[in-house]
Amino acid sequence: MKTHIKLFIPGPTEVREDVLREMTKPQIGHRTKEMSELYERIHNNLQKYFNTKNEVMVFTASGTGMMEGSIRNTIQSDVLHLTNGSFSERWLEVSKANGKNADSIKYEWGVAPKAMDLEERLAGKRTEGIALTHNETSTGVRTPIEDFYRIAHEHNSLFLVDAVSSLAGDTIDVNKTDVIFASSQKAFGLPPGLVITFISPEAMEKTMTVKGRGYYFDFISMKEDYDARKQIPATPAIPLFYSLDYQLEKMLQEGRENRFRRHKEMAAMVQKWGRENFSLFAEPGYESVTLTVVNNTRNLNIENVRKLLRSKGMEISNGYGKLKEKTFRIAHMGDLTPVEVGELLNAMDEIIGLKQ
Ligand SMILES: Cc1ncc(COP(=O)(O)O)c(C=O)c1O
């Protein structure tokens, strides 16, 4: 059994050794000039990489934290969720758990929400926010966001986007969102523990009026602390901030277009393999760029495949929730390369008996 199992699971994803090494640097106090410099650099590089002037906030939390934080900060009462898989359904539950009047347009798993349906639902009605999951990690469905943003704004609603498993891999215009967030352990290629968040001026303005925003994820106190001293109100996970700082330099060197192209190339390889040997779960035309969900049309014992693959030093995921045995998931995000994806697919061929 190999000791380093290379992760092709949709998070936590593989983290390069040089990135991991960054985390072992000596700690600094979180109220020091060094911390201010570190956070300011991260802040500026995030704005630079994503080509935006929207507010940037990095919280020590996982993505689920910002599912809650985005709702608490920007919604006083009414929010409309578009659900098409497990994570978008979770977000709806999060809104309800925070006492919001949360409505939904519900789609079958595997289907992408359609802008037309939103337009129809909003006719003559108003809601404070539209919540959409850009990349449904349970189903491998990617939803283009531009039309949703336009419709939300035409109806005076904010557009909230969970891009937990796609930002930094897929191409997304942050400026076409009001709140968008991603977990560090996905396409950023970092360990878990940070949620990277962008907030539009409209959303900041709305936040000022919302009561009961809570404490830990309060956008206003985060902004005040940043403006005053480039710091964070609570103690941040400093090793993860080191890794993000380092990774942003690497991402800027690679370039946003190149990073997207690499993800597209990996996605095309896995999608082709999946179509030739099985079929894909996602609605055609809406396949994710960062992970592929494959229908288990050969009735494979997925746990057994995973075990054999692990003995070759690689790991993929079973299906999510109710799709556990019906599908399996291969992630191609972060710093993985087409060569590594090729090695994975070869290993899968051998295990499944597609190649003797
Ligand atoms: C699309 C999506 N949203 C939200 C989450 C929850 O994020 P976290 O596990 O970082 O809390 C996940 C996790 O996989 C996800 O894939």
mmCIF file of C-alpha atoms and ligand atoms in Angstrom:
data_model
loop_
_atom_site.group_PDB
_atom_site.id
_atom_site.type_symbol
_atom_site.label_atom_id
_atom_site.label_comp_id
_atom_site.label_asym_id
_atom_site.label_seq_id
_atom_site.Cartn_x
_atom_site.Cartn_y
_atom_site.Cartn_z
ATOM 1 C CA MET A 1 0.000 0.000 0.000
ATOM 2 C CA LYS A 2 1.426 3.369 -1.003
ATOM 3 C CA THR A 3 1.596 5.917 1.794
ATOM 4 C CA HIS A 4 0.768 8.977 -0.295
ATOM 5 C CA ILE A 5 -2.635 8.468 -1.838
ATOM 6 C CA LYS A 6 -3.158 11.052 -4.574
ATOM 7 C CA LEU A 7 -6.608 12.546 -4.224
ATOM 8 C CA PHE A 8 -8.989 12.682 -7.163
ATOM 9 C CA ILE A 9 -11.904 13.213 -4.801
ATOM 10 C CA PRO A 10 -13.943 16.436 -4.897
ATOM 11 C CA GLY A 11 -12.356 17.803 -1.769
ATOM 12 C CA PRO A 12 -10.178 17.758 0.090
ATOM 13 C CA THR A 13 -8.173 17.802 -3.065
ATOM 14 C CA GLU A 14 -4.500 17.066 -3.619
ATOM 15 C CA VAL A 15 -2.152 19.680 -2.114
ATOM 16 C CA ARG A 16 1.353 20.074 -3.541
ATOM 17 C CA GLU A 17 4.269 19.505 -1.200
ATOM 18 C CA ASP A 18 5.646 23.021 -1.584
ATOM 19 C CA VAL A 19 2.258 24.388 -0.523
ATOM 20 C CA LEU A 20 2.188 22.090 2.506
ATOM 21 C CA ARG A 21 5.690 23.193 3.461
ATOM 22 C CA GLU A 22 4.563 26.819 3.563
ATOM 23 C CA MET A 23 2.266 25.918 6.435
ATOM 24 C CA THR A 24 5.148 24.874 8.654
ATOM 25 C CA LYS A 25 6.652 28.364 8.858
ATOM 26 C CA PRO A 26 6.836 29.821 12.392
ATOM 27 C CA GLN A 27 3.629 31.330 13.718
ATOM 28 C CA ILE A 28 3.145 35.063 13.975
ATOM 29 C CA GLY A 29 0.863 36.995 16.277
ATOM 30 C CA HIS A 30 -2.413 37.846 14.619
ATOM 31 C CA ARG A 31 -2.196 41.450 15.867
ATOM 32 C CA THR A 32 1.171 42.153 14.296
ATOM 33 C CA LYS A 33 2.360 44.172 11.339
ATOM 34 C CA GLU A 34 3.367 40.882 9.672
ATOM 35 C CA MET A 35 -0.209 39.628 9.863
ATOM 36 C CA SER A 36 -1.538 42.878 8.417
ATOM 37 C CA GLU A 37 0.922 42.617 5.534
ATOM 38 C CA LEU A 38 0.030 38.976 4.941
ATOM 39 C CA TYR A 39 -3.719 39.615 4.886
ATOM 40 C CA GLU A 40 -3.402 42.729 2.758
ATOM 41 C CA ARG A 41 -1.342 40.815 0.193
ATOM 42 C CA ILE A 42 -3.912 37.987 0.110
ATOM 43 C CA HIS A 43 -6.729 40.530 -0.193
ATOM 44 C CA ASN A 44 -5.064 42.391 -3.053
ATOM 45 C CA ASN A 45 -4.006 39.259 -4.908
ATOM 46 C CA LEU A 46 -7.516 37.828 -4.705
ATOM 47 C CA GLN A 47 -8.886 41.043 -6.214
ATOM 48 C CA LYS A 48 -6.174 40.964 -8.853
ATOM 49 C CA TYR A 49 -6.608 37.316 -9.796
ATOM 50 C CA PHE A 50 -10.393 37.581 -10.027
ATOM 51 C CA ASN A 51 -10.273 41.025 -11.600
ATOM 52 C CA THR A 52 -12.688 42.625 -9.165
ATOM 53 C CA LYS A 53 -13.027 45.505 -6.761
ATOM 54 C CA ASN A 54 -15.654 43.678 -4.718
ATOM 55 C CA GLU A 55 -14.930 43.285 -1.016
ATOM 56 C CA VAL A 56 -12.755 40.281 -0.194
ATOM 57 C CA MET A 57 -13.055 38.434 3.098
ATOM 58 C CA VAL A 58 -11.259 35.277 4.135
ATOM 59 C CA PHE A 59 -12.853 33.470 7.075
ATOM 60 C CA THR A 60 -11.436 30.585 9.034
ATOM 61 C CA ALA A 61 -14.299 28.185 8.374
ATOM 62 C CA SER A 62 -15.458 25.699 5.774
ATOM 63 C CA GLY A 63 -17.888 26.515 2.968
ATOM 64 C CA THR A 64 -20.924 25.598 5.043
ATOM 65 C CA GLY A 65 -20.047 28.458 7.372
ATOM 66 C CA MET A 66 -20.465 30.932 4.532
ATOM 67 C CA MET A 67 -23.697 29.270 3.388
ATOM 68 C CA GLU A 68 -24.904 30.541 6.747
ATOM 69 C CA GLY A 69 -22.899 33.787 6.768
ATOM 70 C CA SER A 70 -24.084 34.917 3.320
ATOM 71 C CA ILE A 71 -27.720 34.449 4.302
ATOM 72 C CA ARG A 72 -27.416 36.048 7.736
ATOM 73 C CA ASN A 73 -25.658 39.122 6.359
ATOM 74 C CA THR A 74 -27.789 39.865 3.328
ATOM 75 C CA ILE A 75 -31.275 38.468 3.947
ATOM 76 C CA GLN A 76 -33.662 39.933 6.493
ATOM 77 C CA SER A 77 -36.562 37.690 5.639
ATOM 78 C CA ASP A 78 -37.129 36.282 2.119
ATOM 79 C CA VAL A 79 -34.783 34.236 -0.021
ATOM 80 C CA LEU A 80 -35.356 32.006 -3.042
ATOM 81 C CA HIS A 81 -33.104 28.976 -3.514
ATOM 82 C CA LEU A 82 -32.605 27.053 -6.738
ATOM 83 C CA THR A 83 -31.957 23.453 -5.717
ATOM 84 C CA ASN A 84 -30.620 20.669 -7.930
ATOM 85 C CA GLY A 85 -28.586 18.418 -5.656
ATOM 86 C CA SER A 86 -27.441 17.809 -2.133
ATOM 87 C CA PHE A 87 -25.455 21.011 -1.505
ATOM 88 C CA SER A 88 -28.061 23.388 -2.887
ATOM 89 C CA GLU A 89 -30.627 21.545 -0.749
ATOM 90 C CA ARG A 90 -28.332 21.967 2.248
ATOM 91 C CA TRP A 91 -28.186 25.720 1.610
ATOM 92 C CA LEU A 92 -31.983 25.877 1.619
ATOM 93 C CA GLU A 93 -31.963 24.058 4.964
ATOM 94 C CA VAL A 94 -29.362 26.486 6.290
ATOM 95 C CA SER A 95 -31.636 29.432 5.426
ATOM 96 C CA LYS A 96 -34.566 27.762 7.165
ATOM 97 C CA ALA A 97 -32.417 26.930 10.190
ATOM 98 C CA ASN A 98 -31.590 30.633 10.431
ATOM 99 C CA GLY A 99 -35.281 31.465 10.572
ATOM 100 C CA LYS A 100 -35.555 32.889 7.054
ATOM 101 C CA ASN A 101 -38.606 32.591 4.895
ATOM 102 C CA ALA A 102 -36.863 30.358 2.371
ATOM 103 C CA ASP A 103 -38.636 29.319 -0.792
ATOM 104 C CA SER A 104 -37.223 27.155 -3.572
ATOM 105 C CA ILE A 105 -37.417 26.158 -7.201
ATOM 106 C CA LYS A 106 -36.619 22.488 -7.013
ATOM 107 C CA TYR A 107 -34.973 20.533 -9.833
ATOM 108 C CA GLU A 108 -34.195 16.850 -10.186
ATOM 109 C CA TRP A 109 -30.645 15.909 -9.259
ATOM 110 C CA GLY A 110 -28.484 16.110 -12.387
ATOM 111 C CA VAL A 111 -30.453 18.943 -13.983
ATOM 112 C CA ALA A 112 -29.239 22.557 -14.179
ATOM 113 C CA PRO A 113 -31.548 25.386 -13.014
ATOM 114 C CA LYS A 114 -32.873 27.453 -15.920
ATOM 115 C CA ALA A 115 -33.051 31.254 -15.956
ATOM 116 C CA MET A 116 -36.489 31.103 -17.602
ATOM 117 C CA ASP A 117 -37.963 29.389 -14.526
ATOM 118 C CA LEU A 118 -36.575 32.094 -12.274
ATOM 119 C CA GLU A 119 -38.028 34.807 -14.477
ATOM 120 C CA GLU A 120 -41.409 33.112 -14.330
ATOM 121 C CA ARG A 121 -41.301 32.698 -10.555
ATOM 122 C CA LEU A 122 -40.312 36.311 -9.959
ATOM 123 C CA ALA A 123 -42.981 37.800 -12.224
ATOM 124 C CA GLY A 124 -44.732 40.411 -10.120
ATOM 125 C CA LYS A 125 -43.016 39.216 -6.952
ATOM 126 C CA ARG A 126 -40.023 40.319 -4.978
ATOM 127 C CA THR A 127 -37.493 38.431 -2.945
ATOM 128 C CA GLU A 128 -34.380 39.795 -1.239
ATOM 129 C CA GLY A 129 -32.000 37.200 -2.629
ATOM 130 C CA ILE A 130 -31.561 34.380 -5.126
ATOM 131 C CA ALA A 131 -29.266 31.573 -3.966
ATOM 132 C CA LEU A 132 -27.656 29.316 -6.563
ATOM 133 C CA THR A 133 -25.038 26.577 -6.396
ATOM 134 C CA HIS A 134 -22.720 27.123 -9.345
ATOM 135 C CA ASN A 135 -21.147 23.674 -9.276
ATOM 136 C CA GLU A 136 -23.249 20.922 -7.668
ATOM 137 C CA THR A 137 -20.573 18.618 -6.297
ATOM 138 C CA SER A 138 -23.126 15.856 -5.650
ATOM 139 C CA THR A 139 -24.117 15.613 -9.310
ATOM 140 C CA GLY A 140 -21.342 17.210 -11.384
ATOM 141 C CA VAL A 141 -23.671 19.887 -12.760
ATOM 142 C CA ARG A 142 -22.379 23.350 -13.615
ATOM 143 C CA THR A 143 -24.844 26.213 -14.012
ATOM 144 C CA PRO A 144 -23.787 29.284 -16.037
ATOM 145 C CA ILE A 145 -24.586 32.283 -13.860
ATOM 146 C CA GLU A 146 -24.839 35.399 -16.083
ATOM 147 C CA ASP A 147 -28.577 35.284 -16.821
ATOM 148 C CA PHE A 148 -29.415 34.625 -13.186
ATOM 149 C CA TYR A 149 -27.447 37.686 -12.126
ATOM 150 C CA ARG A 150 -29.245 39.853 -14.669
ATOM 151 C CA ILE A 151 -32.680 38.592 -13.641
ATOM 152 C CA ALA A 152 -31.935 38.935 -9.930
ATOM 153 C CA HIS A 153 -30.852 42.549 -10.423
ATOM 154 C CA GLU A 154 -33.819 43.356 -12.668
ATOM 155 C CA HIS A 155 -35.949 42.302 -9.713
ATOM 156 C CA ASN A 156 -33.931 44.201 -7.114
ATOM 157 C CA SER A 157 -32.647 40.981 -5.592
ATOM 158 C CA LEU A 158 -29.152 40.076 -4.569
ATOM 159 C CA PHE A 159 -27.495 37.132 -6.281
ATOM 160 C CA LEU A 160 -25.758 34.735 -3.871
ATOM 161 C CA VAL A 161 -23.534 32.041 -5.340
ATOM 162 C CA ASP A 162 -21.998 28.952 -3.807
ATOM 163 C CA ALA A 163 -18.902 28.335 -5.922
ATOM 164 C CA VAL A 164 -17.362 26.147 -3.229
ATOM 165 C CA SER A 165 -16.048 23.561 -5.677
ATOM 166 C CA SER A 166 -15.465 25.670 -8.789
ATOM 167 C CA LEU A 167 -13.974 29.103 -8.049
ATOM 168 C CA ALA A 168 -10.270 29.135 -9.055
ATOM 169 C CA GLY A 169 -10.800 26.229 -11.444
ATOM 170 C CA ASP A 170 -13.735 27.208 -13.594
ATOM 171 C CA THR A 171 -14.137 30.605 -15.229
ATOM 172 C CA ILE A 172 -16.480 32.732 -13.149
ATOM 173 C CA ASP A 173 -17.029 36.474 -13.302
ATOM 174 C CA VAL A 174 -17.086 37.453 -9.642
ATOM 175 C CA ASN A 175 -18.431 40.863 -10.721
ATOM 176 C CA LYS A 176 -21.643 39.156 -11.806
ATOM 177 C CA THR A 177 -22.418 38.086 -8.236
ATOM 178 C CA ASP A 178 -23.297 39.822 -4.964
ATOM 179 C CA VAL A 179 -21.859 37.211 -2.629
ATOM 180 C CA ILE A 180 -19.734 34.351 -3.915
ATOM 181 C CA PHE A 181 -17.693 31.956 -1.817
ATOM 182 C CA ALA A 182 -15.369 28.983 -2.162
ATOM 183 C CA SER A 183 -13.758 26.523 0.228
ATOM 184 C CA SER A 184 -9.967 26.337 0.259
ATOM 185 C CA GLN A 185 -9.915 22.528 -0.092
ATOM 186 C CA LYS A 186 -11.326 22.461 -3.616
ATOM 187 C CA ALA A 187 -10.093 24.227 -6.771
ATOM 188 C CA PHE A 188 -7.693 26.452 -4.819
ATOM 189 C CA GLY A 189 -5.665 23.294 -4.122
ATOM 190 C CA LEU A 190 -5.241 24.033 -0.410
ATOM 191 C CA PRO A 191 -6.078 22.146 2.785
ATOM 192 C CA PRO A 192 -9.551 22.680 4.296
ATOM 193 C CA GLY A 193 -10.210 25.515 6.721
ATOM 194 C CA LEU A 194 -10.729 28.751 4.792
ATOM 195 C CA VAL A 195 -13.700 30.169 2.986
ATOM 196 C CA ILE A 196 -12.807 32.804 0.409
ATOM 197 C CA THR A 197 -15.634 35.304 -0.075
ATOM 198 C CA PHE A 198 -16.341 38.237 -2.411
ATOM 199 C CA ILE A 199 -19.076 40.759 -1.681
ATOM 200 C CA SER A 200 -20.479 43.410 -4.048
ATOM 201 C CA PRO A 201 -21.101 47.045 -3.027
ATOM 202 C CA GLU A 202 -24.874 46.396 -3.289
ATOM 203 C CA ALA A 203 -24.599 43.467 -0.892
ATOM 204 C CA MET A 204 -22.497 45.516 1.553
ATOM 205 C CA GLU A 205 -25.100 48.270 1.448
ATOM 206 C CA LYS A 206 -27.881 45.791 2.121
ATOM 207 C CA THR A 207 -25.896 44.187 4.953
ATOM 208 C CA MET A 208 -25.821 47.524 6.780
ATOM 209 C CA THR A 209 -29.617 47.349 7.060
ATOM 210 C CA VAL A 210 -29.969 43.689 8.087
ATOM 211 C CA LYS A 211 -30.667 42.975 11.749
ATOM 212 C CA GLY A 212 -29.429 39.868 13.553
ATOM 213 C CA ARG A 213 -26.445 39.265 11.321
ATOM 214 C CA GLY A 214 -24.740 37.248 14.023
ATOM 215 C CA TYR A 215 -21.181 37.762 15.212
ATOM 216 C CA TYR A 216 -18.537 35.525 13.647
ATOM 217 C CA PHE A 217 -19.435 36.068 9.989
ATOM 218 C CA ASP A 218 -20.493 39.716 10.297
ATOM 219 C CA PHE A 219 -19.389 41.392 7.049
ATOM 220 C CA ILE A 220 -19.453 44.841 8.653
ATOM 221 C CA SER A 221 -17.080 44.052 11.501
ATOM 222 C CA MET A 222 -14.787 42.214 9.048
ATOM 223 C CA LYS A 223 -14.717 45.266 6.800
ATOM 224 C CA GLU A 224 -14.168 47.679 9.687
ATOM 225 C CA ASP A 225 -11.253 45.637 10.975
ATOM 226 C CA TYR A 226 -9.736 45.398 7.513
ATOM 227 C CA ASP A 227 -10.108 49.127 6.870
ATOM 228 C CA ALA A 228 -8.674 50.030 10.280
ATOM 229 C CA ARG A 229 -5.709 47.652 10.530
ATOM 230 C CA LYS A 230 -5.851 45.018 7.728
ATOM 231 C CA GLN A 231 -6.737 42.355 10.262
ATOM 232 C CA ILE A 232 -9.520 39.919 11.157
ATOM 233 C CA PRO A 233 -11.674 40.229 14.323
ATOM 234 C CA ALA A 234 -11.106 36.591 15.466
ATOM 235 C CA THR A 235 -7.877 34.585 15.384
ATOM 236 C CA PRO A 236 -7.298 33.357 11.808
ATOM 237 C CA ALA A 237 -5.791 29.952 10.907
ATOM 238 C CA ILE A 238 -2.378 31.445 10.216
ATOM 239 C CA PRO A 239 -0.800 28.366 8.557
ATOM 240 C CA LEU A 240 -3.662 28.300 6.047
ATOM 241 C CA PHE A 241 -3.202 31.997 5.355
ATOM 242 C CA TYR A 242 0.461 31.276 4.586
ATOM 243 C CA SER A 243 -0.612 28.581 2.149
ATOM 244 C CA LEU A 244 -3.199 30.832 0.481
ATOM 245 C CA ASP A 245 -0.689 33.665 0.157
ATOM 246 C CA TYR A 246 1.811 31.311 -1.489
ATOM 247 C CA GLN A 247 -0.772 29.658 -3.718
ATOM 248 C CA LEU A 248 -2.089 33.004 -4.990
ATOM 249 C CA GLU A 249 1.409 33.875 -6.221
ATOM 250 C CA LYS A 250 1.493 30.541 -8.082
ATOM 251 C CA MET A 251 -1.978 31.084 -9.493
ATOM 252 C CA LEU A 252 -1.018 34.536 -10.742
ATOM 253 C CA GLN A 253 2.076 33.043 -12.356
ATOM 254 C CA GLU A 254 0.019 30.351 -14.068
ATOM 255 C CA GLY A 255 -2.607 32.893 -15.134
ATOM 256 C CA ARG A 256 -6.362 32.635 -14.844
ATOM 257 C CA GLU A 257 -6.916 31.642 -18.474
ATOM 258 C CA ASN A 258 -4.242 28.947 -18.347
ATOM 259 C CA ARG A 259 -5.616 27.573 -15.108
ATOM 260 C CA PHE A 260 -9.085 27.381 -16.623
ATOM 261 C CA ARG A 261 -7.707 25.765 -19.803
ATOM 262 C CA ARG A 262 -5.941 23.111 -17.732
ATOM 263 C CA HIS A 263 -9.176 22.362 -15.886
ATOM 264 C CA LYS A 264 -11.088 22.182 -19.182
ATOM 265 C CA GLU A 265 -8.528 19.775 -20.597
ATOM 266 C CA MET A 266 -8.723 17.483 -17.567
ATOM 267 C CA ALA A 267 -12.534 17.636 -17.627
ATOM 268 C CA ALA A 268 -12.594 16.762 -21.348
ATOM 269 C CA MET A 269 -10.385 13.707 -20.721
ATOM 270 C CA VAL A 270 -12.557 12.352 -17.922
ATOM 271 C CA GLN A 271 -15.820 13.165 -19.704
ATOM 272 C CA LYS A 272 -14.644 11.355 -22.863
ATOM 273 C CA TRP A 273 -13.574 8.330 -20.814
ATOM 274 C CA GLY A 274 -16.849 8.386 -18.897
ATOM 275 C CA ARG A 275 -18.968 8.611 -22.047
ATOM 276 C CA GLU A 276 -17.042 5.881 -23.863
ATOM 277 C CA ASN A 277 -17.167 3.392 -21.021
ATOM 278 C CA PHE A 278 -20.223 4.418 -18.976
ATOM 279 C CA SER A 279 -22.415 7.535 -19.217
ATOM 280 C CA LEU A 280 -22.404 10.870 -17.420
ATOM 281 C CA PHE A 281 -24.894 11.877 -14.743
ATOM 282 C CA ALA A 282 -25.021 15.598 -15.596
ATOM 283 C CA GLU A 283 -27.515 17.057 -18.021
ATOM 284 C CA PRO A 284 -25.666 17.314 -21.370
ATOM 285 C CA GLY A 285 -24.133 20.747 -21.856
ATOM 286 C CA TYR A 286 -23.941 21.427 -18.108
ATOM 287 C CA GLU A 287 -21.006 19.197 -17.153
ATOM 288 C CA SER A 288 -18.758 20.488 -14.392
ATOM 289 C CA VAL A 289 -15.219 21.556 -15.205
ATOM 290 C CA THR A 290 -13.844 20.474 -11.819
ATOM 291 C CA LEU A 291 -15.408 17.047 -11.292
ATOM 292 C CA THR A 292 -17.189 14.386 -13.318
ATOM 293 C CA VAL A 293 -19.988 12.223 -11.983
ATOM 294 C CA VAL A 294 -20.108 8.919 -13.885
ATOM 295 C CA ASN A 295 -23.139 6.609 -13.958
ATOM 296 C CA ASN A 296 -22.209 3.152 -12.722
ATOM 297 C CA THR A 297 -23.744 1.469 -15.776
ATOM 298 C CA ARG A 298 -21.475 -1.589 -15.373
ATOM 299 C CA ASN A 299 -22.732 -2.267 -11.866
ATOM 300 C CA LEU A 300 -19.238 -2.123 -10.442
ATOM 301 C CA ASN A 301 -18.626 -2.679 -6.769
ATOM 302 C CA ILE A 302 -17.432 0.871 -6.244
ATOM 303 C CA GLU A 303 -15.919 0.221 -2.830
ATOM 304 C CA ASN A 304 -13.833 -2.534 -4.382
ATOM 305 C CA VAL A 305 -12.697 -0.303 -7.235
ATOM 306 C CA ARG A 306 -11.747 2.373 -4.711
ATOM 307 C CA LYS A 307 -9.770 -0.180 -2.695
ATOM 308 C CA LEU A 308 -7.836 -1.426 -5.727
ATOM 309 C CA LEU A 309 -7.182 2.123 -6.808
ATOM 310 C CA ARG A 310 -5.863 3.018 -3.377
ATOM 311 C CA SER A 311 -3.372 0.152 -3.631
ATOM 312 C CA LYS A 312 -2.087 1.979 -6.724
ATOM 313 C CA GLY A 313 -1.836 5.214 -4.738
ATOM 314 C CA MET A 314 -4.925 7.035 -5.989
ATOM 315 C CA GLU A 315 -8.375 7.772 -4.659
ATOM 316 C CA ILE A 316 -11.722 8.624 -6.229
ATOM 317 C CA SER A 317 -15.135 9.083 -4.570
ATOM 318 C CA ASN A 318 -18.283 7.062 -4.532
ATOM 319 C CA GLY A 319 -21.533 8.785 -5.438
ATOM 320 C CA TYR A 320 -22.947 11.353 -3.027
ATOM 321 C CA GLY A 321 -25.863 10.506 -0.713
ATOM 322 C CA LYS A 322 -28.621 8.698 -2.568
ATOM 323 C CA LEU A 323 -26.289 8.240 -5.580
ATOM 324 C CA LYS A 324 -23.706 6.333 -3.528
ATOM 325 C CA GLU A 325 -23.754 3.061 -5.547
ATOM 326 C CA LYS A 326 -25.311 4.491 -8.698
ATOM 327 C CA THR A 327 -22.468 6.842 -9.589
ATOM 328 C CA PHE A 328 -18.836 7.506 -8.815
ATOM 329 C CA ARG A 329 -17.064 10.852 -8.810
ATOM 330 C CA ILE A 330 -13.697 11.811 -10.235
ATOM 331 C CA ALA A 331 -12.376 15.255 -9.380
ATOM 332 C CA HIS A 332 -9.958 17.109 -11.634
ATOM 333 C CA MET A 333 -9.348 20.332 -9.808
ATOM 334 C CA GLY A 334 -6.721 22.411 -8.075
ATOM 335 C CA ASP A 335 -3.161 21.630 -9.048
ATOM 336 C CA LEU A 336 -3.783 18.230 -10.660
ATOM 337 C CA THR A 337 -2.449 17.942 -14.199
ATOM 338 C CA PRO A 338 -3.656 16.230 -17.400
ATOM 339 C CA VAL A 339 -0.735 13.785 -17.041
ATOM 340 C CA GLU A 340 -1.935 12.758 -13.582
ATOM 341 C CA VAL A 341 -5.512 12.437 -14.825
ATOM 342 C CA GLY A 342 -4.224 10.216 -17.647
ATOM 343 C CA GLU A 343 -2.486 8.008 -15.061
ATOM 344 C CA LEU A 344 -5.710 7.750 -13.079
ATOM 345 C CA LEU A 345 -7.758 6.768 -16.131
ATOM 346 C CA ASN A 346 -5.157 4.130 -17.099
ATOM 347 C CA ALA A 347 -5.321 2.693 -13.613
ATOM 348 C CA MET A 348 -9.123 2.662 -13.763
ATOM 349 C CA ASP A 349 -8.967 0.847 -17.121
ATOM 350 C CA GLU A 350 -6.752 -1.828 -15.605
ATOM 351 C CA ILE A 351 -8.935 -2.266 -12.550
ATOM 352 C CA ILE A 352 -12.184 -2.414 -14.466
ATOM 353 C CA GLY A 353 -10.682 -4.745 -17.066
ATOM 354 C CA LEU A 354 -10.982 -2.316 -19.967
ATOM 355 C CA LYS A 355 -7.297 -2.792 -20.609
ATOM 356 C CA GLN A 356 -5.525 -6.122 -20.044
HETATM 357 C C1 LIG B 1 -21.078 22.870 -3.723
HETATM 358 C C2 LIG B 1 -20.742 22.733 -2.286
HETATM 359 N N1 LIG B 1 -21.294 23.583 -1.406
HETATM 360 C C3 LIG B 1 -21.014 23.524 -0.101
HETATM 361 C C4 LIG B 1 -20.159 22.567 0.406
HETATM 362 C C5 LIG B 1 -19.853 22.555 1.841
HETATM 363 O O1 LIG B 1 -18.542 22.991 1.979
HETATM 364 P P1 LIG B 1 -17.622 22.589 3.211
HETATM 365 O O2 LIG B 1 -17.516 21.088 3.170
HETATM 366 O O3 LIG B 1 -16.336 23.296 2.932
HETATM 367 O O4 LIG B 1 -18.330 23.056 4.434
HETATM 368 C C6 LIG B 1 -19.583 21.633 -0.457
HETATM 369 C C7 LIG B 1 -18.679 20.596 0.046
HETATM 370 O O5 LIG B 1 -18.284 19.695 -0.639
HETATM 371 C C8 LIG B 1 -19.870 21.738 -1.833
HETATM 372 O O6 LIG B 1 -19.308 20.898 -2.695
#
